Tab-separated table of C-alpha atoms in Angstrom:
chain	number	residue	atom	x	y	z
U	1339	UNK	CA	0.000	0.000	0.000
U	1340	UNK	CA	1.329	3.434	-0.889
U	1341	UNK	CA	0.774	6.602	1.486
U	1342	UNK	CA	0.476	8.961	-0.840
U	1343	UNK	CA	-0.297	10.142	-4.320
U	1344	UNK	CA	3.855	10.432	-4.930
U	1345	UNK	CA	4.890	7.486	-3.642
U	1346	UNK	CA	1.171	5.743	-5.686
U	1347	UNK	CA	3.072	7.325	-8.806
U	1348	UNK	CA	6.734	6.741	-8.218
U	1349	UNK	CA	7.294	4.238	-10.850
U	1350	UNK	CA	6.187	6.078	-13.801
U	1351	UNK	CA	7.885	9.131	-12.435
U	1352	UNK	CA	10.756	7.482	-12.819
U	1353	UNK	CA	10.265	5.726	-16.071
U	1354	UNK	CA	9.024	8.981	-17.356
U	1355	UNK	CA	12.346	10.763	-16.176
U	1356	UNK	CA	14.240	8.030	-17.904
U	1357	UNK	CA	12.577	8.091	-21.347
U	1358	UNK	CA	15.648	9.028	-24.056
U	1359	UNK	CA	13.653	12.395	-24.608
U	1360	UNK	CA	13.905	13.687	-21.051
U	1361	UNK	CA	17.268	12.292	-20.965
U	1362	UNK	CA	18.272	14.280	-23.924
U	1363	UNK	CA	16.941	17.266	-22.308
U	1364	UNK	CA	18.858	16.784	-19.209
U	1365	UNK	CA	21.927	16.026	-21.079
U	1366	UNK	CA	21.098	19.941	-22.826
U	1367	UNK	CA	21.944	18.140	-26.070
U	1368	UNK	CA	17.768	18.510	-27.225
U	1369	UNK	CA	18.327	20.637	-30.388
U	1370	UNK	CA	15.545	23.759	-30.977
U	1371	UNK	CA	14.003	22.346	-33.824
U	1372	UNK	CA	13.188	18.857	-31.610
U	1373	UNK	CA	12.249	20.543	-28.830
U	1374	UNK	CA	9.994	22.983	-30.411
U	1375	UNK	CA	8.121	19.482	-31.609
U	1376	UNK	CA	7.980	18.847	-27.757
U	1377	UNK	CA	6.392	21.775	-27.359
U	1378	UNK	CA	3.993	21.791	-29.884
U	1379	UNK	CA	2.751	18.847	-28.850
U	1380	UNK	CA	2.490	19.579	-26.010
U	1381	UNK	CA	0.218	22.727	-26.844
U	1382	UNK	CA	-2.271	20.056	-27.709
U	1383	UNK	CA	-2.570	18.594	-24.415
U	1384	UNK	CA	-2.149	21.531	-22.464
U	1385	UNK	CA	-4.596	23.169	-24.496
U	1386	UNK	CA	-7.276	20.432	-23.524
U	1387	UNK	CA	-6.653	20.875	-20.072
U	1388	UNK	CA	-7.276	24.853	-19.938
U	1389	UNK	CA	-10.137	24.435	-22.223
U	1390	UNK	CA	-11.855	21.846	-20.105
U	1391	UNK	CA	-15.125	23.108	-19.037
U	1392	UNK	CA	-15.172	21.410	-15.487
U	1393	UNK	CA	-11.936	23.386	-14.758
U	1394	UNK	CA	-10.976	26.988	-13.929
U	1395	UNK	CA	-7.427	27.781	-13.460
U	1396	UNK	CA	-6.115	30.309	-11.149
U	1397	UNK	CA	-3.591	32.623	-10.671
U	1398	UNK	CA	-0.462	32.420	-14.075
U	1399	UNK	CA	-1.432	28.368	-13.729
U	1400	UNK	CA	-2.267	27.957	-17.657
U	1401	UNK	CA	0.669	27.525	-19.343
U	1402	UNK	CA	-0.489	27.207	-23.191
U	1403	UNK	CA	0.490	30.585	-23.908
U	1404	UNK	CA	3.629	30.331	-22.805
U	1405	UNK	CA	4.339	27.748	-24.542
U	1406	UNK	CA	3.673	29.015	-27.751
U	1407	UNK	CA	5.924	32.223	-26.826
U	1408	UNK	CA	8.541	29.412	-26.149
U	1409	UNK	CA	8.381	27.822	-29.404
U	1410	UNK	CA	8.212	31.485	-31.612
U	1411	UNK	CA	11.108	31.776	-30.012
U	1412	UNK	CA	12.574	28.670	-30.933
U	1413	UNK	CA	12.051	27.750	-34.435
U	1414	UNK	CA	10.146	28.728	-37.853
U	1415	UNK	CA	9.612	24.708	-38.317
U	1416	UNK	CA	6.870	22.934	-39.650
U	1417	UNK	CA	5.515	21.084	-36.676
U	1418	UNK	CA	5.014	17.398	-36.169
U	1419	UNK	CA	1.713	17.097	-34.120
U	1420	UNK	CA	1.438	13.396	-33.140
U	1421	UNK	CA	-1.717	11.069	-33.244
U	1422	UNK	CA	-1.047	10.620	-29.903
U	1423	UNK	CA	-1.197	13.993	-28.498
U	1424	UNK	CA	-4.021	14.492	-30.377
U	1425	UNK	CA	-5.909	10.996	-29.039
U	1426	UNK	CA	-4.561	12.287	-25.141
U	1427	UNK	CA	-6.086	15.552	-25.306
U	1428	UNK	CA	-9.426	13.531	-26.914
U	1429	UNK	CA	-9.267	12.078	-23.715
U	1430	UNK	CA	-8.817	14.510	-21.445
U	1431	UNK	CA	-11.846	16.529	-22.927
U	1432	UNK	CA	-13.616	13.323	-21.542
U	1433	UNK	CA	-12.340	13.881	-17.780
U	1434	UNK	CA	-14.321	15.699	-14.719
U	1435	UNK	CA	-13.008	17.871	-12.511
U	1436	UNK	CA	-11.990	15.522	-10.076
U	1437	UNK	CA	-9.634	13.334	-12.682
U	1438	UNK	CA	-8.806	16.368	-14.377
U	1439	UNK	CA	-6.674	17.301	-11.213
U	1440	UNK	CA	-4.611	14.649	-11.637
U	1441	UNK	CA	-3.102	14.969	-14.713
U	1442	UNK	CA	-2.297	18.862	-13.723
U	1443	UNK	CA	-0.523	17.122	-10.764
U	1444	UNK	CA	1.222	15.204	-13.415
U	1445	UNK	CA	2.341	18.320	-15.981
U	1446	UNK	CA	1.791	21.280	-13.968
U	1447	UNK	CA	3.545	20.316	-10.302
U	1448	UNK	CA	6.212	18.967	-12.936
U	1449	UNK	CA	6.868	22.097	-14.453
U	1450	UNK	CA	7.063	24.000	-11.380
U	1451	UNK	CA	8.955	21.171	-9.053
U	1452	UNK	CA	11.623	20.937	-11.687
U	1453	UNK	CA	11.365	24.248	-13.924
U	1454	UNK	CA	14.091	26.112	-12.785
U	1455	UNK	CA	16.524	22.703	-13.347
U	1456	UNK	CA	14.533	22.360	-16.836
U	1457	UNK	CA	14.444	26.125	-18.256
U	1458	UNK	CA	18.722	25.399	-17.766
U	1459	UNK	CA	18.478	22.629	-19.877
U	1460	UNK	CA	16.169	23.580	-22.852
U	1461	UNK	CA	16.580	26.126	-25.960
U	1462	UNK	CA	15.241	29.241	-25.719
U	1463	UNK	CA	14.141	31.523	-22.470
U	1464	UNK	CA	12.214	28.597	-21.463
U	1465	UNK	CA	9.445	31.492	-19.991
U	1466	UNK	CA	6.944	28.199	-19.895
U	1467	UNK	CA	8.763	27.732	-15.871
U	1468	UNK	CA	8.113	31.096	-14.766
U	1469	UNK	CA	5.649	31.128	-12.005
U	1470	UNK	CA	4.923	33.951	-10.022
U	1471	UNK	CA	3.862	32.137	-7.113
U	1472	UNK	CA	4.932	28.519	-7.686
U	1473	UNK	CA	4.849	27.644	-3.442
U	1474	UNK	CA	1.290	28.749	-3.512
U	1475	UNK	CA	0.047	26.761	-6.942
U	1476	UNK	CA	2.080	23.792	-5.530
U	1477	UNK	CA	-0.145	23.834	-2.741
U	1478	UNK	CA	-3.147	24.271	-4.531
U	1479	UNK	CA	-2.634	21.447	-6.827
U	1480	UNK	CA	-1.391	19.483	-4.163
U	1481	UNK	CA	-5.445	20.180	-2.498
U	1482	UNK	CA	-7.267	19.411	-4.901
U	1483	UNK	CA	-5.229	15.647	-5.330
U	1484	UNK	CA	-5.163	12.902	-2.855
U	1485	UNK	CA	-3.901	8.926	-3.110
U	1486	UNK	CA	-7.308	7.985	-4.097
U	1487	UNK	CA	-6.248	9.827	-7.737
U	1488	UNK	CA	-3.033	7.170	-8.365
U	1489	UNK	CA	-4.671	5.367	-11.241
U	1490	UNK	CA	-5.819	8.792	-13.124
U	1491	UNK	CA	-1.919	10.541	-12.515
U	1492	UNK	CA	-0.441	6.618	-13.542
U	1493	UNK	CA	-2.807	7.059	-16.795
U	1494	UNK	CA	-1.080	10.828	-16.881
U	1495	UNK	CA	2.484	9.472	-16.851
U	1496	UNK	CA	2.118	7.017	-19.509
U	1497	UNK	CA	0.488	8.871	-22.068
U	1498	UNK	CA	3.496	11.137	-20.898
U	1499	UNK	CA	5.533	8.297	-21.685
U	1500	UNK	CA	4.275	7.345	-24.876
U	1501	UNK	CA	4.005	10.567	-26.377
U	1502	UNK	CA	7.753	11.195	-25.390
U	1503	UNK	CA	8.970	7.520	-27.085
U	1504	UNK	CA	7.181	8.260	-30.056
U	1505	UNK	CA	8.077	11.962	-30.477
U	1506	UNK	CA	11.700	10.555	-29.847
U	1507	UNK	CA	11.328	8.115	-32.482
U	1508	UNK	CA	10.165	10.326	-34.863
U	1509	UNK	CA	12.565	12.935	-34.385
U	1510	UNK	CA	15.426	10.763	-34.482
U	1511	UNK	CA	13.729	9.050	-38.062
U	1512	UNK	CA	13.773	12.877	-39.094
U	1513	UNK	CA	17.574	13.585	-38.263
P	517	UNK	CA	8.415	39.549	-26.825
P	518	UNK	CA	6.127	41.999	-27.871
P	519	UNK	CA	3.873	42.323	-30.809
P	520	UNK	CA	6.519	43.432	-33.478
P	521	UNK	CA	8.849	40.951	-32.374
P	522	UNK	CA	6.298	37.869	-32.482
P	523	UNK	CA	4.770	39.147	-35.887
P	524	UNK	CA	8.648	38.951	-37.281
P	525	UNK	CA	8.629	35.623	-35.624
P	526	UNK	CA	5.973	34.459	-37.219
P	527	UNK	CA	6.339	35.654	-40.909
P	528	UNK	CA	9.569	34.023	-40.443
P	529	UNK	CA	7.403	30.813	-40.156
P	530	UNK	CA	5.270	31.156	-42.647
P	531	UNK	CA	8.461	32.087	-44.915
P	532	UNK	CA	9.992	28.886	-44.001
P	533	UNK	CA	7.220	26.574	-44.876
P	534	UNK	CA	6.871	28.202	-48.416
P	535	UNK	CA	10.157	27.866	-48.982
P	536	UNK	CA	10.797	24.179	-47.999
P	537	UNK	CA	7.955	23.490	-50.032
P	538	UNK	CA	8.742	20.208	-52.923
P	539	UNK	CA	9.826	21.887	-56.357
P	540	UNK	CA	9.329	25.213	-54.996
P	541	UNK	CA	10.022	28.705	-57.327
P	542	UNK	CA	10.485	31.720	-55.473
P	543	UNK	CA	8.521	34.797	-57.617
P	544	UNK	CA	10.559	37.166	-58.635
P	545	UNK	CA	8.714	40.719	-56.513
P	546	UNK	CA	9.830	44.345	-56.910
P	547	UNK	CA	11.321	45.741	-54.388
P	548	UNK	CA	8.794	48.125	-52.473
P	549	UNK	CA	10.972	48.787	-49.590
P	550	UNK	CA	9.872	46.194	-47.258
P	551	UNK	CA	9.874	42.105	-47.485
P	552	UNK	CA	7.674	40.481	-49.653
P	553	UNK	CA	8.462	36.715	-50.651
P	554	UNK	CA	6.076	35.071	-53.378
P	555	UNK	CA	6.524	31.611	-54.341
P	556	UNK	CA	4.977	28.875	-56.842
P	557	UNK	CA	4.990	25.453	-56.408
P	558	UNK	CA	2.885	21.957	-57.539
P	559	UNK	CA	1.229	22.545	-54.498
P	560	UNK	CA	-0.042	26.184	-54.928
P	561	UNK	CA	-0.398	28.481	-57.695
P	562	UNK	CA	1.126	31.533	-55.512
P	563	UNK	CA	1.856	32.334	-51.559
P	564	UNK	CA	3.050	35.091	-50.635
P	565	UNK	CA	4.666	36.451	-47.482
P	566	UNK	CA	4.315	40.001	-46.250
P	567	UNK	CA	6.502	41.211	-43.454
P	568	UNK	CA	6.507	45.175	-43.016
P	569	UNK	CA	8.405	45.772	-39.258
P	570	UNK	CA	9.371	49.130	-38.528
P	571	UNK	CA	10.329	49.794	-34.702
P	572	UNK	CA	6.841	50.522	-33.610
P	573	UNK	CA	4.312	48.884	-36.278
P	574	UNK	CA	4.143	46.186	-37.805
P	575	UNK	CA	2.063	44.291	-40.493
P	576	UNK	CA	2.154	40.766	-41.675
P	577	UNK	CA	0.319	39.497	-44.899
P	578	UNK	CA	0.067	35.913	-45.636
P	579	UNK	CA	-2.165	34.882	-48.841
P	580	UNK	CA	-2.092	31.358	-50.381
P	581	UNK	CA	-4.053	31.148	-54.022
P	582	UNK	CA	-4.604	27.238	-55.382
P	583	UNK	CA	-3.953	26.433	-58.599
P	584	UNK	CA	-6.589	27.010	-61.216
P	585	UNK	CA	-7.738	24.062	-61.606
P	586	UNK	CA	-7.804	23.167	-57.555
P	587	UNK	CA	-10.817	23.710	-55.744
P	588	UNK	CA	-9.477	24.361	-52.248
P	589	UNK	CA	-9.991	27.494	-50.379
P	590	UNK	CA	-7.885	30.627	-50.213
P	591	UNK	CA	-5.439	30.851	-47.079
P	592	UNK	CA	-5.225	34.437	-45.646
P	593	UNK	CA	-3.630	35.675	-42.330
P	594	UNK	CA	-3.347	38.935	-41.885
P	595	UNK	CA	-1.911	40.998	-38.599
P	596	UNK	CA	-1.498	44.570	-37.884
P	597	UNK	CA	0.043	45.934	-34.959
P	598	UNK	CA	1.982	48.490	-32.598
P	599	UNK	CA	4.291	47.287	-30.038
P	600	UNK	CA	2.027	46.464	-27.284
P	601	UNK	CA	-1.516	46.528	-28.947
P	602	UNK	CA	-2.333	45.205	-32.207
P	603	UNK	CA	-5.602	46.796	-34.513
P	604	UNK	CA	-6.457	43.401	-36.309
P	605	UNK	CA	-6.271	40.004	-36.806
P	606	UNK	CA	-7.694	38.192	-39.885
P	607	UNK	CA	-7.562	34.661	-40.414
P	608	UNK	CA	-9.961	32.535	-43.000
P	609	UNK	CA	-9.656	29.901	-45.351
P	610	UNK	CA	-11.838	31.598	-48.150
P	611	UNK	CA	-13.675	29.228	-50.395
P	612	UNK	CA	-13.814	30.080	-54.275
P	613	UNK	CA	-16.322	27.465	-55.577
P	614	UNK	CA	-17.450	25.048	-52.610
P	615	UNK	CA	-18.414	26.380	-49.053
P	616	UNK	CA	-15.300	25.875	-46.486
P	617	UNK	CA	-14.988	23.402	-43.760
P	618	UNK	CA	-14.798	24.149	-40.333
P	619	UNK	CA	-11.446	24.824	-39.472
P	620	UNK	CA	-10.673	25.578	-36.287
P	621	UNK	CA	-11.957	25.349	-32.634
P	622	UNK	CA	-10.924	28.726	-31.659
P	623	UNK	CA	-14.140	31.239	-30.523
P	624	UNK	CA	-12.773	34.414	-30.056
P	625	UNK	CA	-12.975	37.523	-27.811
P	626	UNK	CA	-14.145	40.731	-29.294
P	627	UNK	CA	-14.746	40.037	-33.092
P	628	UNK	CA	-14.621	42.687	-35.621
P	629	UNK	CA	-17.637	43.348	-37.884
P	630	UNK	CA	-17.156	41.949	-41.525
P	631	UNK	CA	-16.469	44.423	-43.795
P	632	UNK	CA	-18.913	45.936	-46.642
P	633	UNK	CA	-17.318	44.126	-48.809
P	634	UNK	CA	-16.063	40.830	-46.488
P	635	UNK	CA	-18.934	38.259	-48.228
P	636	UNK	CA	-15.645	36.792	-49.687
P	637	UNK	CA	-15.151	35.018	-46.067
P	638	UNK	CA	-15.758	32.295	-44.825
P	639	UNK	CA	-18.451	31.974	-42.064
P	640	UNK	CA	-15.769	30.486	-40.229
P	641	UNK	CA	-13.332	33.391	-40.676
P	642	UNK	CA	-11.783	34.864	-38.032
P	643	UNK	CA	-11.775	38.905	-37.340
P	644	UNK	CA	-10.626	40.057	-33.643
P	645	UNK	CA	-8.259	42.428	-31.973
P	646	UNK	CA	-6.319	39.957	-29.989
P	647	UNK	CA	-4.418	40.596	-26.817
P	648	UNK	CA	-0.657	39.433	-26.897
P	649	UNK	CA	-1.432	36.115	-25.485
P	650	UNK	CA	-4.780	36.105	-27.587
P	651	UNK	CA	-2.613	36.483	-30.398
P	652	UNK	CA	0.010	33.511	-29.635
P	653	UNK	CA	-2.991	31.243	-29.883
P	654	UNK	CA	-3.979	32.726	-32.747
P	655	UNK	CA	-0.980	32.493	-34.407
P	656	UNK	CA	-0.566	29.039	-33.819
P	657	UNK	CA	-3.307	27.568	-34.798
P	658	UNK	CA	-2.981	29.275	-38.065
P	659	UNK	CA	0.022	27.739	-38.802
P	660	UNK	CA	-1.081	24.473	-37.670
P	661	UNK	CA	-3.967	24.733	-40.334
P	662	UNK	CA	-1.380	26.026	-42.578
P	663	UNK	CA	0.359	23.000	-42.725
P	664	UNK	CA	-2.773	20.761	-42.590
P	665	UNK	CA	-4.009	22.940	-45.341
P	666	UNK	CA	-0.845	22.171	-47.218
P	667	UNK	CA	-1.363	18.825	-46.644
P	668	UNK	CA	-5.030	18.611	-48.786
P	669	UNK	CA	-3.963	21.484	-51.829
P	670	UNK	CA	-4.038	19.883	-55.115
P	671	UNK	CA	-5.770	16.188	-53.851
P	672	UNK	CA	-9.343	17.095	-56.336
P	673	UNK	CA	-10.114	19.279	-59.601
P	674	UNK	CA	-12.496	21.638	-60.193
P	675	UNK	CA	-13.916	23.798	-63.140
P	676	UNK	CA	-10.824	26.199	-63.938
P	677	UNK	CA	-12.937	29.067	-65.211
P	678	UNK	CA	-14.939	28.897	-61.747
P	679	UNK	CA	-12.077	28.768	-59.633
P	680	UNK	CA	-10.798	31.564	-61.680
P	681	UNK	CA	-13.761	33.378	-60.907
P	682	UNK	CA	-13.764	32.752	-57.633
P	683	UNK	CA	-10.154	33.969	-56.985
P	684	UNK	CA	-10.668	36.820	-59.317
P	685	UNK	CA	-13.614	38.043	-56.881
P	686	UNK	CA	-11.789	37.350	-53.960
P	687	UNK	CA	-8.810	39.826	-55.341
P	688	UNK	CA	-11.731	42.468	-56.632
P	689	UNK	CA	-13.240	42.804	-53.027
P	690	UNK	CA	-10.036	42.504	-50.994
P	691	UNK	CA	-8.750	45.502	-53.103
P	692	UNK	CA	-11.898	47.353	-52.245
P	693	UNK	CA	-10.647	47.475	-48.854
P	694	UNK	CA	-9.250	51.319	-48.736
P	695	UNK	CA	-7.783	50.427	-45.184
P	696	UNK	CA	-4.920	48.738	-47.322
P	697	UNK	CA	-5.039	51.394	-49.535
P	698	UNK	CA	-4.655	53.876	-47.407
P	699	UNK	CA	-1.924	52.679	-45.385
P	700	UNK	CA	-0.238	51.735	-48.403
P	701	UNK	CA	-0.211	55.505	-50.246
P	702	UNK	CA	1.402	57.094	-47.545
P	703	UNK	CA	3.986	54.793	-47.596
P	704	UNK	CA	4.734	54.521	-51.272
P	705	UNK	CA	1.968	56.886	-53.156
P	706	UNK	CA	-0.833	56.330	-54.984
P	707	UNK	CA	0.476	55.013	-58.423
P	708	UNK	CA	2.642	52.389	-56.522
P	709	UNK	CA	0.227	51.708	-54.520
P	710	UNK	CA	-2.129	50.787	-57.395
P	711	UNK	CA	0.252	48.581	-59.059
P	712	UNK	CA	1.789	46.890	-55.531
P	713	UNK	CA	-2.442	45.822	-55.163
P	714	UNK	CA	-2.697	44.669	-58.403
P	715	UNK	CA	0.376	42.727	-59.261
P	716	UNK	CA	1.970	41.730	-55.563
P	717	UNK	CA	-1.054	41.984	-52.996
P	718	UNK	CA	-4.021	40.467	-54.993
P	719	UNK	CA	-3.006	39.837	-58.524
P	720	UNK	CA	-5.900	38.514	-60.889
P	721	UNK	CA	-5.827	35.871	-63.134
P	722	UNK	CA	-6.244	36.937	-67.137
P	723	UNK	CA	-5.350	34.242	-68.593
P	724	UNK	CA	-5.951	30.584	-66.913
P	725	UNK	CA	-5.659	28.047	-70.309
């Protein structure tokens, strides 16, 4: 039995962490043109959190337009949305409020518990970390989550996962 | 970044898709003091790029005509702005002899009134004066249908002469737009302006066979 939500989701943390796309990224070797792929892919997702009905963000949460400033920044490329992204953010147009929640845990407590490491290691100003009050959206993410939400953040980390293998594939196909 | 920066930023974007385009011919375009790149390609009769940046204003024109015989829409983005505020945003896929498809999600905020003569859009089209981050979204999306767009150019055939006529009229009513004018003849004058309209801007077709 785990005691809570971050021990419940350990695993995939970890296997998320150690996909070859994060580890790229942590080597800083992620070129802009493949991480401005990440990014627009991730725009999809993102996009179909913050558009969710059920949900109303607070404070500089959303992080969609950022993102997009982030990859103007980067790179005039033609962009390689995924099937994948797209069939994620499908499915999180399905969720409530309640499961919702969990994948922000997932992408949003991720950006903010390891931004300032992960704005060092990308291209660009990386302006997709800044937070003006990251302690006090920590907290309110960490509020609205509990253990009982481990199978919806698990489900969070591996579309994580899979979107990151197969964006990895492709870009490595592509170079 | 502010406005000017993002709209050079993003005509950059545009520019590189046309560019890395299969086959592709780059037009050869006068010189009117400010960039305009026009290409031809299997894909697409004519795109052009418009990128006018001066330190405080700046305007970005993107137009995409099928060929004649290719019943697809017309692609047209169009941004104007200052440094922190911008005056318009115009984004449609136009149709010239079927009605368009949906094509986008985006709804929104304060949409501008379609022009007198505007019944050349879309239903879909999309007319706003966007806020920064408004305009990021924007922005994006439009090149995402851009290259989805791209994608479905030159798949069916149509009746040339009515896809003539329908990107004829869409040139006639666009250059009835005396906001474009305007701007334009204090930049370069009137007789320029005239002949920048009619040959770079919104050049008809005269002869299609």
């Amino acid at each position: 039995m785990y005691n809570s939500l971050k021990e419940a989701t350990a695993a995939n943390h970890q296997k998320a962490e150690q996909t070859e796309l994060v580890k790229l990224i942590f080597k800083k070797e992620i070129k802009d043109l493949e991480y401005s792929q990440l990014l627009a892919n991730q725009i999809v997702y993102y996009s179909a959190i913050e558009r969710n009905q059920h949900f109303k963000f607070e404070n500089d949460l959303p992080r969609v337009t950022k993102i997009i400033q982030d990859l103007f920044e980067l790179s005039p490329a033609m962009l390689l949305i995924m099937p994948e992204s797209y069939q994620y953010a499908d499915y999180l147009e399905t969720l409530d409020e309640r499961k919702l929640w969990a994948h922000v845990y997932v992408h949003y407590l991720g950006d903010m518990a390891g931004g300032q490491m992960l704005k060092r290691c990308v291209p660009g100003s990386g302006t997709r970390f800044d937070f003006v009050d990251p302690a006090g959206l920590i907290s309110q993410i960490r509020m609205n989550v509990s253990i009982a939400d481990a199978t919806e953040a698990n489900c969070a980390f591996e579309w994580t996962i899979r979107i990151y293998n197969e964006l990895y594939r492709r870009i490595r196909e592509i170079s | 970044m502010n406005f000017i920066d993002a709209l050079e930023k993003l005509a950059d974007s545009y520019d590189y898709r046309f560019r890395n385009v299969k086959n592709v011919i780059e037009v050869p375009t006068k010189d009117y003091g400010w960039t305009n790149h026009r290409y031809t390609s299997p894909l697409f009769r004519l795109a052009h790029v418009e990128k006018f940046v001066q330190e405080k204003f700046a305007v970005v024109h993107v137009c995409v005509f099928p060929h004649v015989n290719d019943p697809s829409p017309i692609y047209g983005f169009d941004v104007i702005a200052g440094e922190q505020k911008a005056t318009g945003l115009f984004f449609d896929l136009s149709p010239t002899v079927k009605p368009t498809e949906p094509f986008t999600n985006l709804k929104v905020d304060r949409p501008r009134e379609r022009p007198e003569w505007g019944d050349i859009f879309s239903e879909h089209w999309i007319a706003c004066r966007p806020t920064i981050e408004e305009f990021y979204v924007i922005a994006h999306e439009a090149l995402l249908v851009l290259d989805n767009y791209m994608l479905t150019l030159h798949q069916t055939r149509a009746n040339i002469d009515l896809v003539v006529q329908g990107q004829n009229r869409y040139c006639q009513q666009q250059k009835r737009n005396t906001h474009t004018a305007a701007a334009l003849k204090r930049i370069i004058g009137d007789e320029l302006t005239q002949e920048f309209m009619d040959t770079v801007l919104f050049p008809e077709i005269t002869d299609s066979h």
